[in-house]
GROMACS .gro file of C-alpha atoms in nm:
model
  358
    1UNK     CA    1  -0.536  -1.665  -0.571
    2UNK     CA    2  -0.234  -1.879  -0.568
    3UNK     CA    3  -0.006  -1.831  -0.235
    4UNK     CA    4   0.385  -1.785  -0.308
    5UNK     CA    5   0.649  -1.878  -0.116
    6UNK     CA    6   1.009  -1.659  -0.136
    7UNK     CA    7   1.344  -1.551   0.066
    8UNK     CA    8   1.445  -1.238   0.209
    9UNK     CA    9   1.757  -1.145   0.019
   10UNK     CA   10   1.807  -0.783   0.154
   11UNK     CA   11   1.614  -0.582   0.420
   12UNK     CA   12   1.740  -0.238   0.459
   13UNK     CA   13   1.643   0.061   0.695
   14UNK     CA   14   1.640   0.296   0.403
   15UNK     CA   15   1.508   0.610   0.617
   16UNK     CA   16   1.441   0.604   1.059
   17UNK     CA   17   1.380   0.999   1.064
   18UNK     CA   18   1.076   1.015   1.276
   19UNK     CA   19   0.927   0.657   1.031
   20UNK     CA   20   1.108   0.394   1.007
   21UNK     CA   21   1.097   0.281   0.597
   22UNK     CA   22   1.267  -0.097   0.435
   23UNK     CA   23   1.386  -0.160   0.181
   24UNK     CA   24   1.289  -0.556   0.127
   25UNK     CA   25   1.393  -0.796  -0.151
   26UNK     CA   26   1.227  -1.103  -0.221
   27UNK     CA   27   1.364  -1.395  -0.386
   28UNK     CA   28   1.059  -1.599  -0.574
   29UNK     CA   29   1.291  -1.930  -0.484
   30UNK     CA   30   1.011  -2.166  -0.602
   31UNK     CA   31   0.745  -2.256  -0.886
   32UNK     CA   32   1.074  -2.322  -1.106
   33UNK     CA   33   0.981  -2.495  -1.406
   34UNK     CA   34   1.258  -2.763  -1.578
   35UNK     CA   35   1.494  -2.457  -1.694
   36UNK     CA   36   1.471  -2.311  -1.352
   37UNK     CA   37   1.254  -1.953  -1.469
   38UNK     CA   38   0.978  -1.868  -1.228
   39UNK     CA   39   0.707  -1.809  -1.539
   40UNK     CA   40   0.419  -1.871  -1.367
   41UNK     CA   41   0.477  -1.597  -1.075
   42UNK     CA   42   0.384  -1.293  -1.282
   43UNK     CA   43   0.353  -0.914  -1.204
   44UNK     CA   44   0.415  -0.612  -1.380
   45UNK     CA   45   0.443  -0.216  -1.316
   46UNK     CA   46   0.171  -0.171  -1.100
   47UNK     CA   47   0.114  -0.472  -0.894
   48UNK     CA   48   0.114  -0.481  -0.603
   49UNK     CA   49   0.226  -0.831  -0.341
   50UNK     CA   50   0.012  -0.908  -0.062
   51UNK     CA   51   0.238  -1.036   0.198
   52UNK     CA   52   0.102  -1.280   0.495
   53UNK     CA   53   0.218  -1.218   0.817
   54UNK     CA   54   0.315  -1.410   1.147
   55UNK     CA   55   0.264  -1.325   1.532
   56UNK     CA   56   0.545  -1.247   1.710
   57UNK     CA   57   0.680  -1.556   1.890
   58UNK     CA   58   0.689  -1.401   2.229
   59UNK     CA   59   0.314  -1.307   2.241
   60UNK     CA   60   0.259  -1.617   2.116
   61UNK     CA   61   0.457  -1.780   2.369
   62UNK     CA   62   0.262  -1.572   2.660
   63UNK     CA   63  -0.082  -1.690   2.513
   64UNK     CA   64   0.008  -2.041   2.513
   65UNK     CA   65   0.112  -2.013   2.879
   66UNK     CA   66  -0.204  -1.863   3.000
   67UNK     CA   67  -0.436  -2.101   2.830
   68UNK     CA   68  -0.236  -2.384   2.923
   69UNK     CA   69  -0.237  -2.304   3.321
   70UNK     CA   70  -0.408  -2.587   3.417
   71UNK     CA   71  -0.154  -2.812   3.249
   72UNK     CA   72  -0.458  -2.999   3.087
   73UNK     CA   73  -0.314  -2.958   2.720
   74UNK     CA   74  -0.138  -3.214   2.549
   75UNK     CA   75   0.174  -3.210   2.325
   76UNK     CA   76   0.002  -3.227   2.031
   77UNK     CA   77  -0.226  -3.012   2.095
   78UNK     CA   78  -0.017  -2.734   2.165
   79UNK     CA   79   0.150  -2.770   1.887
   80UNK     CA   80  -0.173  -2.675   1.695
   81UNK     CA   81  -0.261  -2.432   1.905
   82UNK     CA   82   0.093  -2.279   1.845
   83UNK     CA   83   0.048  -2.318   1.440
   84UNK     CA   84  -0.257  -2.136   1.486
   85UNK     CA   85  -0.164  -1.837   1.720
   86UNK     CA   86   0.176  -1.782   1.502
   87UNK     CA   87   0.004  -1.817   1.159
   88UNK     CA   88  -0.346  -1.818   1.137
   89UNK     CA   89  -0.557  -1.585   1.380
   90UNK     CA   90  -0.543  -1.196   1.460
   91UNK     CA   91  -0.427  -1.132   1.794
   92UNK     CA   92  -0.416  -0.778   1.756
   93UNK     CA   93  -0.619  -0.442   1.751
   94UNK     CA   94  -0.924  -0.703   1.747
   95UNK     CA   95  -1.224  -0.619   1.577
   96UNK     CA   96  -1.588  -0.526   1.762
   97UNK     CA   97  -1.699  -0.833   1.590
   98UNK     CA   98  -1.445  -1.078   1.706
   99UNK     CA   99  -1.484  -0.868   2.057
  100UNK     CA  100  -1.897  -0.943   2.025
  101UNK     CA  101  -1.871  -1.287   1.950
  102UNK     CA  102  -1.615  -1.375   2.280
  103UNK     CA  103  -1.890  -1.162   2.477
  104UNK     CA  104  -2.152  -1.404   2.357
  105UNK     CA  105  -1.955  -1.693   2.376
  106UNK     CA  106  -1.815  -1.661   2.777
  107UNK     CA  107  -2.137  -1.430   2.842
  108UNK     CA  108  -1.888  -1.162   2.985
  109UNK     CA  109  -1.985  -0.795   2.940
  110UNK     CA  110  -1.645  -0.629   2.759
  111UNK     CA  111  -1.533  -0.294   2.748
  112UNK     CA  112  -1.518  -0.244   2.331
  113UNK     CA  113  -1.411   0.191   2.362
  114UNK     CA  114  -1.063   0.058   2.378
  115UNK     CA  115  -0.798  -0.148   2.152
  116UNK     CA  116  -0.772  -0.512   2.257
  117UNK     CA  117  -0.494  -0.714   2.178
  118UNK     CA  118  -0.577  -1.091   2.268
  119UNK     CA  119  -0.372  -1.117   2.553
  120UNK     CA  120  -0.518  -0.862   2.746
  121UNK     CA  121  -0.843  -0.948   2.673
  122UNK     CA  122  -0.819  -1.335   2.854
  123UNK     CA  123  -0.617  -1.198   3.158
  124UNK     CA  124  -0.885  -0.954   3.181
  125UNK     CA  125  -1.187  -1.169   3.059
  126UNK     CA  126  -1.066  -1.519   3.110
  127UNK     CA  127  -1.200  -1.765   2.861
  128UNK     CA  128  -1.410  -2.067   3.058
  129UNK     CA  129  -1.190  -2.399   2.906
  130UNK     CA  130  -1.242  -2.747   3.044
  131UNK     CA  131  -1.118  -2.942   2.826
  132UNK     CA  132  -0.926  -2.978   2.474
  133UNK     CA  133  -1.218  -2.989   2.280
  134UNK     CA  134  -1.357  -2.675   2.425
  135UNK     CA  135  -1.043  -2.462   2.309
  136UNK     CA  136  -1.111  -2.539   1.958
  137UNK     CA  137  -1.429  -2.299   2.014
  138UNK     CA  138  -1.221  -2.038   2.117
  139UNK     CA  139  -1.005  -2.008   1.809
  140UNK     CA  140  -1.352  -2.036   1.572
  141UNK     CA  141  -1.471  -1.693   1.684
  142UNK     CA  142  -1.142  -1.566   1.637
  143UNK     CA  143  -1.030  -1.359   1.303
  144UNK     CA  144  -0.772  -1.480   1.042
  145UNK     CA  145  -0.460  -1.247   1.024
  146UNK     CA  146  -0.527  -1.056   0.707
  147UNK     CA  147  -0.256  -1.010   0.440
  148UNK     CA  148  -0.147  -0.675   0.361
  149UNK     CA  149  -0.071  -0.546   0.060
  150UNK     CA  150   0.243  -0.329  -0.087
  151UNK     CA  151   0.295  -0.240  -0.449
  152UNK     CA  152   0.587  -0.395  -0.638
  153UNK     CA  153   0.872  -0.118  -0.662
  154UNK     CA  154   1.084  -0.359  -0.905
  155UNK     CA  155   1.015  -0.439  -1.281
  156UNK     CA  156   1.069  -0.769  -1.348
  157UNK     CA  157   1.265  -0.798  -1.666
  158UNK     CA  158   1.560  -0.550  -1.471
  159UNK     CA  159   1.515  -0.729  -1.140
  160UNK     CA  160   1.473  -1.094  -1.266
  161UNK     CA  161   1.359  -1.379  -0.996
  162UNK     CA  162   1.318  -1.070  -0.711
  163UNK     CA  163   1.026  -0.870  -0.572
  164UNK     CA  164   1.108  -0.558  -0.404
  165UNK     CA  165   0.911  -0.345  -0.210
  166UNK     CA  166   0.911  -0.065   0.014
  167UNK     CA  167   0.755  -0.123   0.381
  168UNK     CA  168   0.665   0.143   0.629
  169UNK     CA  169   0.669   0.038   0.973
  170UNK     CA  170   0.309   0.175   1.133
  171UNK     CA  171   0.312   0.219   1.529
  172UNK     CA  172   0.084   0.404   1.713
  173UNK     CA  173   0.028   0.476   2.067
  174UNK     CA  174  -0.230   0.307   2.242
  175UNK     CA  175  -0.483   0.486   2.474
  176UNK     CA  176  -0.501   0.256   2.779
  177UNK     CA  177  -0.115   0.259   2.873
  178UNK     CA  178   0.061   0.486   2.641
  179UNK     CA  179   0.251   0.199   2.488
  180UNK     CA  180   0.368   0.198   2.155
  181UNK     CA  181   0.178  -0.062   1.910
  182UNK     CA  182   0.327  -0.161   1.582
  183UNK     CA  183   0.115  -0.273   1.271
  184UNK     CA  184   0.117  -0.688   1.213
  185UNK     CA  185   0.261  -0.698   0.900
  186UNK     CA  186   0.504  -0.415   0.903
  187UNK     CA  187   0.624  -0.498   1.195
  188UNK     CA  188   0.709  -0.881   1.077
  189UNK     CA  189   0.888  -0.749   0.753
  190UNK     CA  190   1.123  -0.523   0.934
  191UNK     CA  191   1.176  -0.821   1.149
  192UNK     CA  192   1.286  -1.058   0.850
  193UNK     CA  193   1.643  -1.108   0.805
  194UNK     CA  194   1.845  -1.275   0.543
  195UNK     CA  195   1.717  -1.627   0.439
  196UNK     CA  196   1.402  -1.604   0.633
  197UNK     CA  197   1.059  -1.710   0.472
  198UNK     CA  198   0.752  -1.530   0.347
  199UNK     CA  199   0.396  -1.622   0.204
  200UNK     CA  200   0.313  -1.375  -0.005
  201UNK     CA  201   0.030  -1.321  -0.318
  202UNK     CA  202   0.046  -1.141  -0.660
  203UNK     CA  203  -0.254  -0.867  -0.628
  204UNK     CA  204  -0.279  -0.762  -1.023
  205UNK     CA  205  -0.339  -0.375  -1.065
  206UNK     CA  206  -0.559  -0.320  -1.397
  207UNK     CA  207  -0.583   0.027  -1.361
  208UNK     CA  208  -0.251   0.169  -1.242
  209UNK     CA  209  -0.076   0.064  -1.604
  210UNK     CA  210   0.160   0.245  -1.753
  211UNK     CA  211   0.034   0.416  -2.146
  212UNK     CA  212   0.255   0.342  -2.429
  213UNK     CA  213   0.624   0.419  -2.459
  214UNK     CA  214   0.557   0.772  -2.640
  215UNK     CA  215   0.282   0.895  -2.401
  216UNK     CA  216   0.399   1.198  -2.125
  217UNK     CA  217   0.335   1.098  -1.786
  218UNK     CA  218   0.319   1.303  -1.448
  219UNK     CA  219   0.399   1.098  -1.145
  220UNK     CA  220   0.296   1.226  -0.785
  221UNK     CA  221   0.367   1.084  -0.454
  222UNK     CA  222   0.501   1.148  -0.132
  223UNK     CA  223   0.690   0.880   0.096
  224UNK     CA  224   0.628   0.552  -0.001
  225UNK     CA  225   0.396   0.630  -0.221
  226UNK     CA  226   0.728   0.682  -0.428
  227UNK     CA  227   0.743   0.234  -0.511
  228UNK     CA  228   0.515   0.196  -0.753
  229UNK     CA  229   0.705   0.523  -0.960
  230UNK     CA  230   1.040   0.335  -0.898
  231UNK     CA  231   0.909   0.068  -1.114
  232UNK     CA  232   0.768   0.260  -1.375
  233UNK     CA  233   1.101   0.416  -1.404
  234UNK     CA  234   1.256   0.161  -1.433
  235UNK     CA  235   1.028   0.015  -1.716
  236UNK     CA  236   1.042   0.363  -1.888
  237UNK     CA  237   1.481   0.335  -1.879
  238UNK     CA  238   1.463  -0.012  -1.989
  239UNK     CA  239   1.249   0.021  -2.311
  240UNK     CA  240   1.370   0.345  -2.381
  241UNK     CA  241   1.079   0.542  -2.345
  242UNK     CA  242   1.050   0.844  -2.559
  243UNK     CA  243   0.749   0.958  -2.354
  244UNK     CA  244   0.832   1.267  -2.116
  245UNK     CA  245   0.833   1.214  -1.754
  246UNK     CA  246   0.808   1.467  -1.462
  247UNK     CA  247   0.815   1.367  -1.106
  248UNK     CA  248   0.701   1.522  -0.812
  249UNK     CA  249   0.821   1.371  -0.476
  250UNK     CA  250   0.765   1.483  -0.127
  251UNK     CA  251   0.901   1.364   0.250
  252UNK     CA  252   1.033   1.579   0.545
  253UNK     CA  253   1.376   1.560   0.458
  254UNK     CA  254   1.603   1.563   0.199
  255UNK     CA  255   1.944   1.440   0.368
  256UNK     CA  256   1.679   1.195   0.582
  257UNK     CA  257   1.450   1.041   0.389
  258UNK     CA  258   1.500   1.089   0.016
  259UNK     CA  259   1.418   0.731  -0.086
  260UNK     CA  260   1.541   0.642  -0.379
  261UNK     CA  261   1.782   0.920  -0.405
  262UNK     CA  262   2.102   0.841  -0.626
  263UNK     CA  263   1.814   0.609  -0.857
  264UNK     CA  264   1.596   0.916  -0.902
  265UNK     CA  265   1.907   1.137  -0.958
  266UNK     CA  266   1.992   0.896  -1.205
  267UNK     CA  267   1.706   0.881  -1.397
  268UNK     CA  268   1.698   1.268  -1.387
  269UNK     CA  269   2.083   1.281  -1.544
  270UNK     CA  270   2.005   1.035  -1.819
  271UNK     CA  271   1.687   1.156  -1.900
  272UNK     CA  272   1.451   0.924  -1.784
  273UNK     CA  273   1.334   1.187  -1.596
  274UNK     CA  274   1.238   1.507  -1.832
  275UNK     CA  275   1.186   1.700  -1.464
  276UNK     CA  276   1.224   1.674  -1.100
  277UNK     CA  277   0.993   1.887  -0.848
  278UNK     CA  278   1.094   1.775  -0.473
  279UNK     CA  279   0.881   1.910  -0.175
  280UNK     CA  280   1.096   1.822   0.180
  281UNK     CA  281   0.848   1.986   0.438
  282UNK     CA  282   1.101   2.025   0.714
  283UNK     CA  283   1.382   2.174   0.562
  284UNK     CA  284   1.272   2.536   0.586
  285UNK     CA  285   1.088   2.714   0.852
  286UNK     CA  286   0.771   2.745   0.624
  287UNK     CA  287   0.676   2.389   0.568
  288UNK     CA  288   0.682   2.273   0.181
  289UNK     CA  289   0.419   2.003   0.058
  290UNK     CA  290   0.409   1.897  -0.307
  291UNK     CA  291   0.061   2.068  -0.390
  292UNK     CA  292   0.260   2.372  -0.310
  293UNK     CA  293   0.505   2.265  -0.599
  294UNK     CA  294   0.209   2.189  -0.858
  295UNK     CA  295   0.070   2.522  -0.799
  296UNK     CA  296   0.436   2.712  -0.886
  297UNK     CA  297   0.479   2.491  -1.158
  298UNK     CA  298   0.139   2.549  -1.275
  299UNK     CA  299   0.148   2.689  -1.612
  300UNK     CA  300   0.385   2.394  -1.757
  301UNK     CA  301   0.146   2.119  -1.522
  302UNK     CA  302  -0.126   2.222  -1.714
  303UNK     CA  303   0.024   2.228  -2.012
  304UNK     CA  304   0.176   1.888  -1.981
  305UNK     CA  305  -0.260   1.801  -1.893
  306UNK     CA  306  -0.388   1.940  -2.190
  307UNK     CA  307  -0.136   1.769  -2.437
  308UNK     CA  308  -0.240   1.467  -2.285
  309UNK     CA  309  -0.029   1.381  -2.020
  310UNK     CA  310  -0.156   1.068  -1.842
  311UNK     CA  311  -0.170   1.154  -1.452
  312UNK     CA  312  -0.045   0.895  -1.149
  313UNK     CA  313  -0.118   0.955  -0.746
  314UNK     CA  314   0.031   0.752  -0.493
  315UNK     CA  315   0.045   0.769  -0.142
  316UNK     CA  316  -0.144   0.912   0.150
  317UNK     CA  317  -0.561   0.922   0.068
  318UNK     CA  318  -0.561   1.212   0.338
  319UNK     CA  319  -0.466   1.472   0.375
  320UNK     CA  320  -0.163   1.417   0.020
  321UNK     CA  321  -0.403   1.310  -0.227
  322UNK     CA  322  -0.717   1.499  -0.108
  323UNK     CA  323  -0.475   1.844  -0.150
  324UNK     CA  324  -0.265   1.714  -0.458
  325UNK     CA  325  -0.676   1.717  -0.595
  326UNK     CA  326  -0.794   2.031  -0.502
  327UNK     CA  327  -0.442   2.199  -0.642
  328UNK     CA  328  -0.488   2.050  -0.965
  329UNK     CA  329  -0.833   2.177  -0.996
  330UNK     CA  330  -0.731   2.552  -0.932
  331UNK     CA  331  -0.480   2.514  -1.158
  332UNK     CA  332  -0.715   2.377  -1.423
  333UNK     CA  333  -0.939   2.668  -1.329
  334UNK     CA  334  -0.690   2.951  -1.290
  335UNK     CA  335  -0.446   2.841  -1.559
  336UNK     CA  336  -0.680   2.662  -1.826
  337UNK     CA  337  -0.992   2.881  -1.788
  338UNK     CA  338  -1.231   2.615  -1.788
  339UNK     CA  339  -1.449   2.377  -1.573
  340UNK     CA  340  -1.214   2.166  -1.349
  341UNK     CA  341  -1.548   1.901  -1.316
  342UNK     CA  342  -1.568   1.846  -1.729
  343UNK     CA  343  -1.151   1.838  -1.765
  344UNK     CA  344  -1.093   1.579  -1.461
  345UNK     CA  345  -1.414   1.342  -1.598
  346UNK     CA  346  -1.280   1.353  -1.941
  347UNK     CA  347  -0.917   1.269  -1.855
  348UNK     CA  348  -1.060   0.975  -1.606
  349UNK     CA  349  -1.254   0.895  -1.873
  350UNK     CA  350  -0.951   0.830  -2.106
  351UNK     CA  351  -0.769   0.661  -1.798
  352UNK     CA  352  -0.530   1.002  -1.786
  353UNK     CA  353  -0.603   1.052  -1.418
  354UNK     CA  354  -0.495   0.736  -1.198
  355UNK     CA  355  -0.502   0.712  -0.806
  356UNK     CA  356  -0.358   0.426  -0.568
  357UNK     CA  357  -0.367   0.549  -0.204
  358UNK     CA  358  -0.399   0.429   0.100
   0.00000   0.00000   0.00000
């Protein structure tokens, strides 16, 4: 797989109630060939980009110091050891594997019911070093940071010599201290600012295609789970799709986190979209999800199935897509009369009934 390199051209807090959610543009700025078109960096609807993140300097920084307390490092060698704590190895949330092999390798007996980030785990364990040499073992048993991957939310022949995509930024609270912990890579990306680098792949997506122009299609997702849609949308407006379309989108709330608002508005006034079914949980006092808005819609949903619509689910696994399942098989049952098992194989069988979750 052939590594990209681009430049942040716009990152945007698109939504901060209760998540924080970017909107980031990439600009593929080389791979030009002699008329300056980046041919050989390909996606389409569906893709997804596989981005490859960098530690935080000031961990990195704090590492460094601690292994080099004994002053016995030279120049150059901290300089590798820098390249390869910013770019290379996982300092975070480290694995039982990575946590068995440093038990093994300093014969040290480590707590592994807990999250370790690296740090804490030398000032608690301290590594036995000597000597240059002996360092190099250290960062062996060590894991590589792992790029993550985010589907495309642009369509290239609209968009041009840009990537966009749409980043969540994961935290979570961790047990020892009550601290809050942000995810790697999310947390680099909302970091980026204008100009600033980024590795990234091209992760092709052969299943989550788009039918032909004339096909209906039935797109469900909730939060972010809304990019990939955004770029079928956009490929549906710009080849003038005469296929219908029907959206159902869900967040908490719709002055809050809408993303994608005036675009999806836009696709609804011009047709784009042939219907709109939104599902904001918190704007009532009885909490909305968008399995609740399949089931009231459920006549014309299955309609829209048995025609041949093709179906698309993005988002959540659990509990969205898990629920968004179980509704669509009452409906097949209550509405269609027939054996939700047989209906669902058949349409996955005919590549009706497509899932990307997470």
């Amino acid at each position: 797989m052939k590594k990209y390199h681009g430049i942040i051209v716009k990152n945007k807090l698109i939504s901060n109630f209760n998540k924080e959610i970017y909107h980031v543009e990439i600009l593929m700025s080389s791979n030009k060939d002699k008329d300056d078109n980046y041919q050989d960096i390909n996606y389409v609807t569906g893709d997804s980009i596989a981005i490859i993140a960098e530690n935080p300097l000031d961990e990195v920084y704090k590492i460094l110091t601690l292994i080099n307390k004994k002053n016995f490092l030279t120049k150059y060698k901290k300089q590798q050891i820098f390249n390869l704590l910013k770019t290379r190895v996982n300092i975070f949330c480290l694995s039982n594997k990575m946590l068995e092999r440093y038990s093994s390798f300093f014969k040290k007996s480590i707590d592994n019911n807990r999250i370790w980030n690296f740090i804490d785990l030398i000032k608690e364990y301290p590594m036995v070093i000597n000597n240059e040499s002996s360092i190099d073992n250290v960062f062996q048993i060590m894991d590589p940071i792992k790029p993550r991957l985010y589907s495309i939310c642009s369509y290239p022949k609209v968009h041009n010599d840009k990537i966009h995509i749409t980043v969540l930024r994961n935290h979570f609270i961790t047990k020892l201290n009550g601290k809050i912990q942000y995810g790697l890579c999310s947390n680099f990306i909302s970091q980026l600012k204008y100009g600033d680098a980024v590795y990234f792949y091209i992760c092709k997506n052969y299943l989550l295609k788009l039918p032909e122009s004339n096909k209906d299609i039935i797109l469900i997702g909730t939060g972010t789970g809304i990019a990939p849609f955004r770029s079928f949308l956009y490929e549906r407006e710009f080849i003038e799709a005469n296929g219908k379309t029907w959206l159902f989108f869900g967040n908490q709330s719709i002055q809050k986190d809408f993303l994608y608002k005036k675009e999806i508005y836009h696709w609804k006034m011009n047709g784009i979209l042939t219907r709109l079914s939104l599902a904001f949980s918190r704007d009532q006092k009885t909490k909305v999800y968008i399995h609740h808005k399949i089931w009231k819609n459920r006549i014309d949903f299955f309609h829209w199935m048995n025609q041949g619509a093709y179906i698309f689910i993005c988002g959540k696994k659990n509990p969205m897509s898990i629920e968004v399942d179980n509704i669509i098989s009452m409906v097949i049952q209550k509405v269609g009369r027939i054996s939700p098992e047989k209906f669902i194989k058949k349409m996955k069988l005919e590549k009706r009934y497509l899932k990307s979750v997470y």
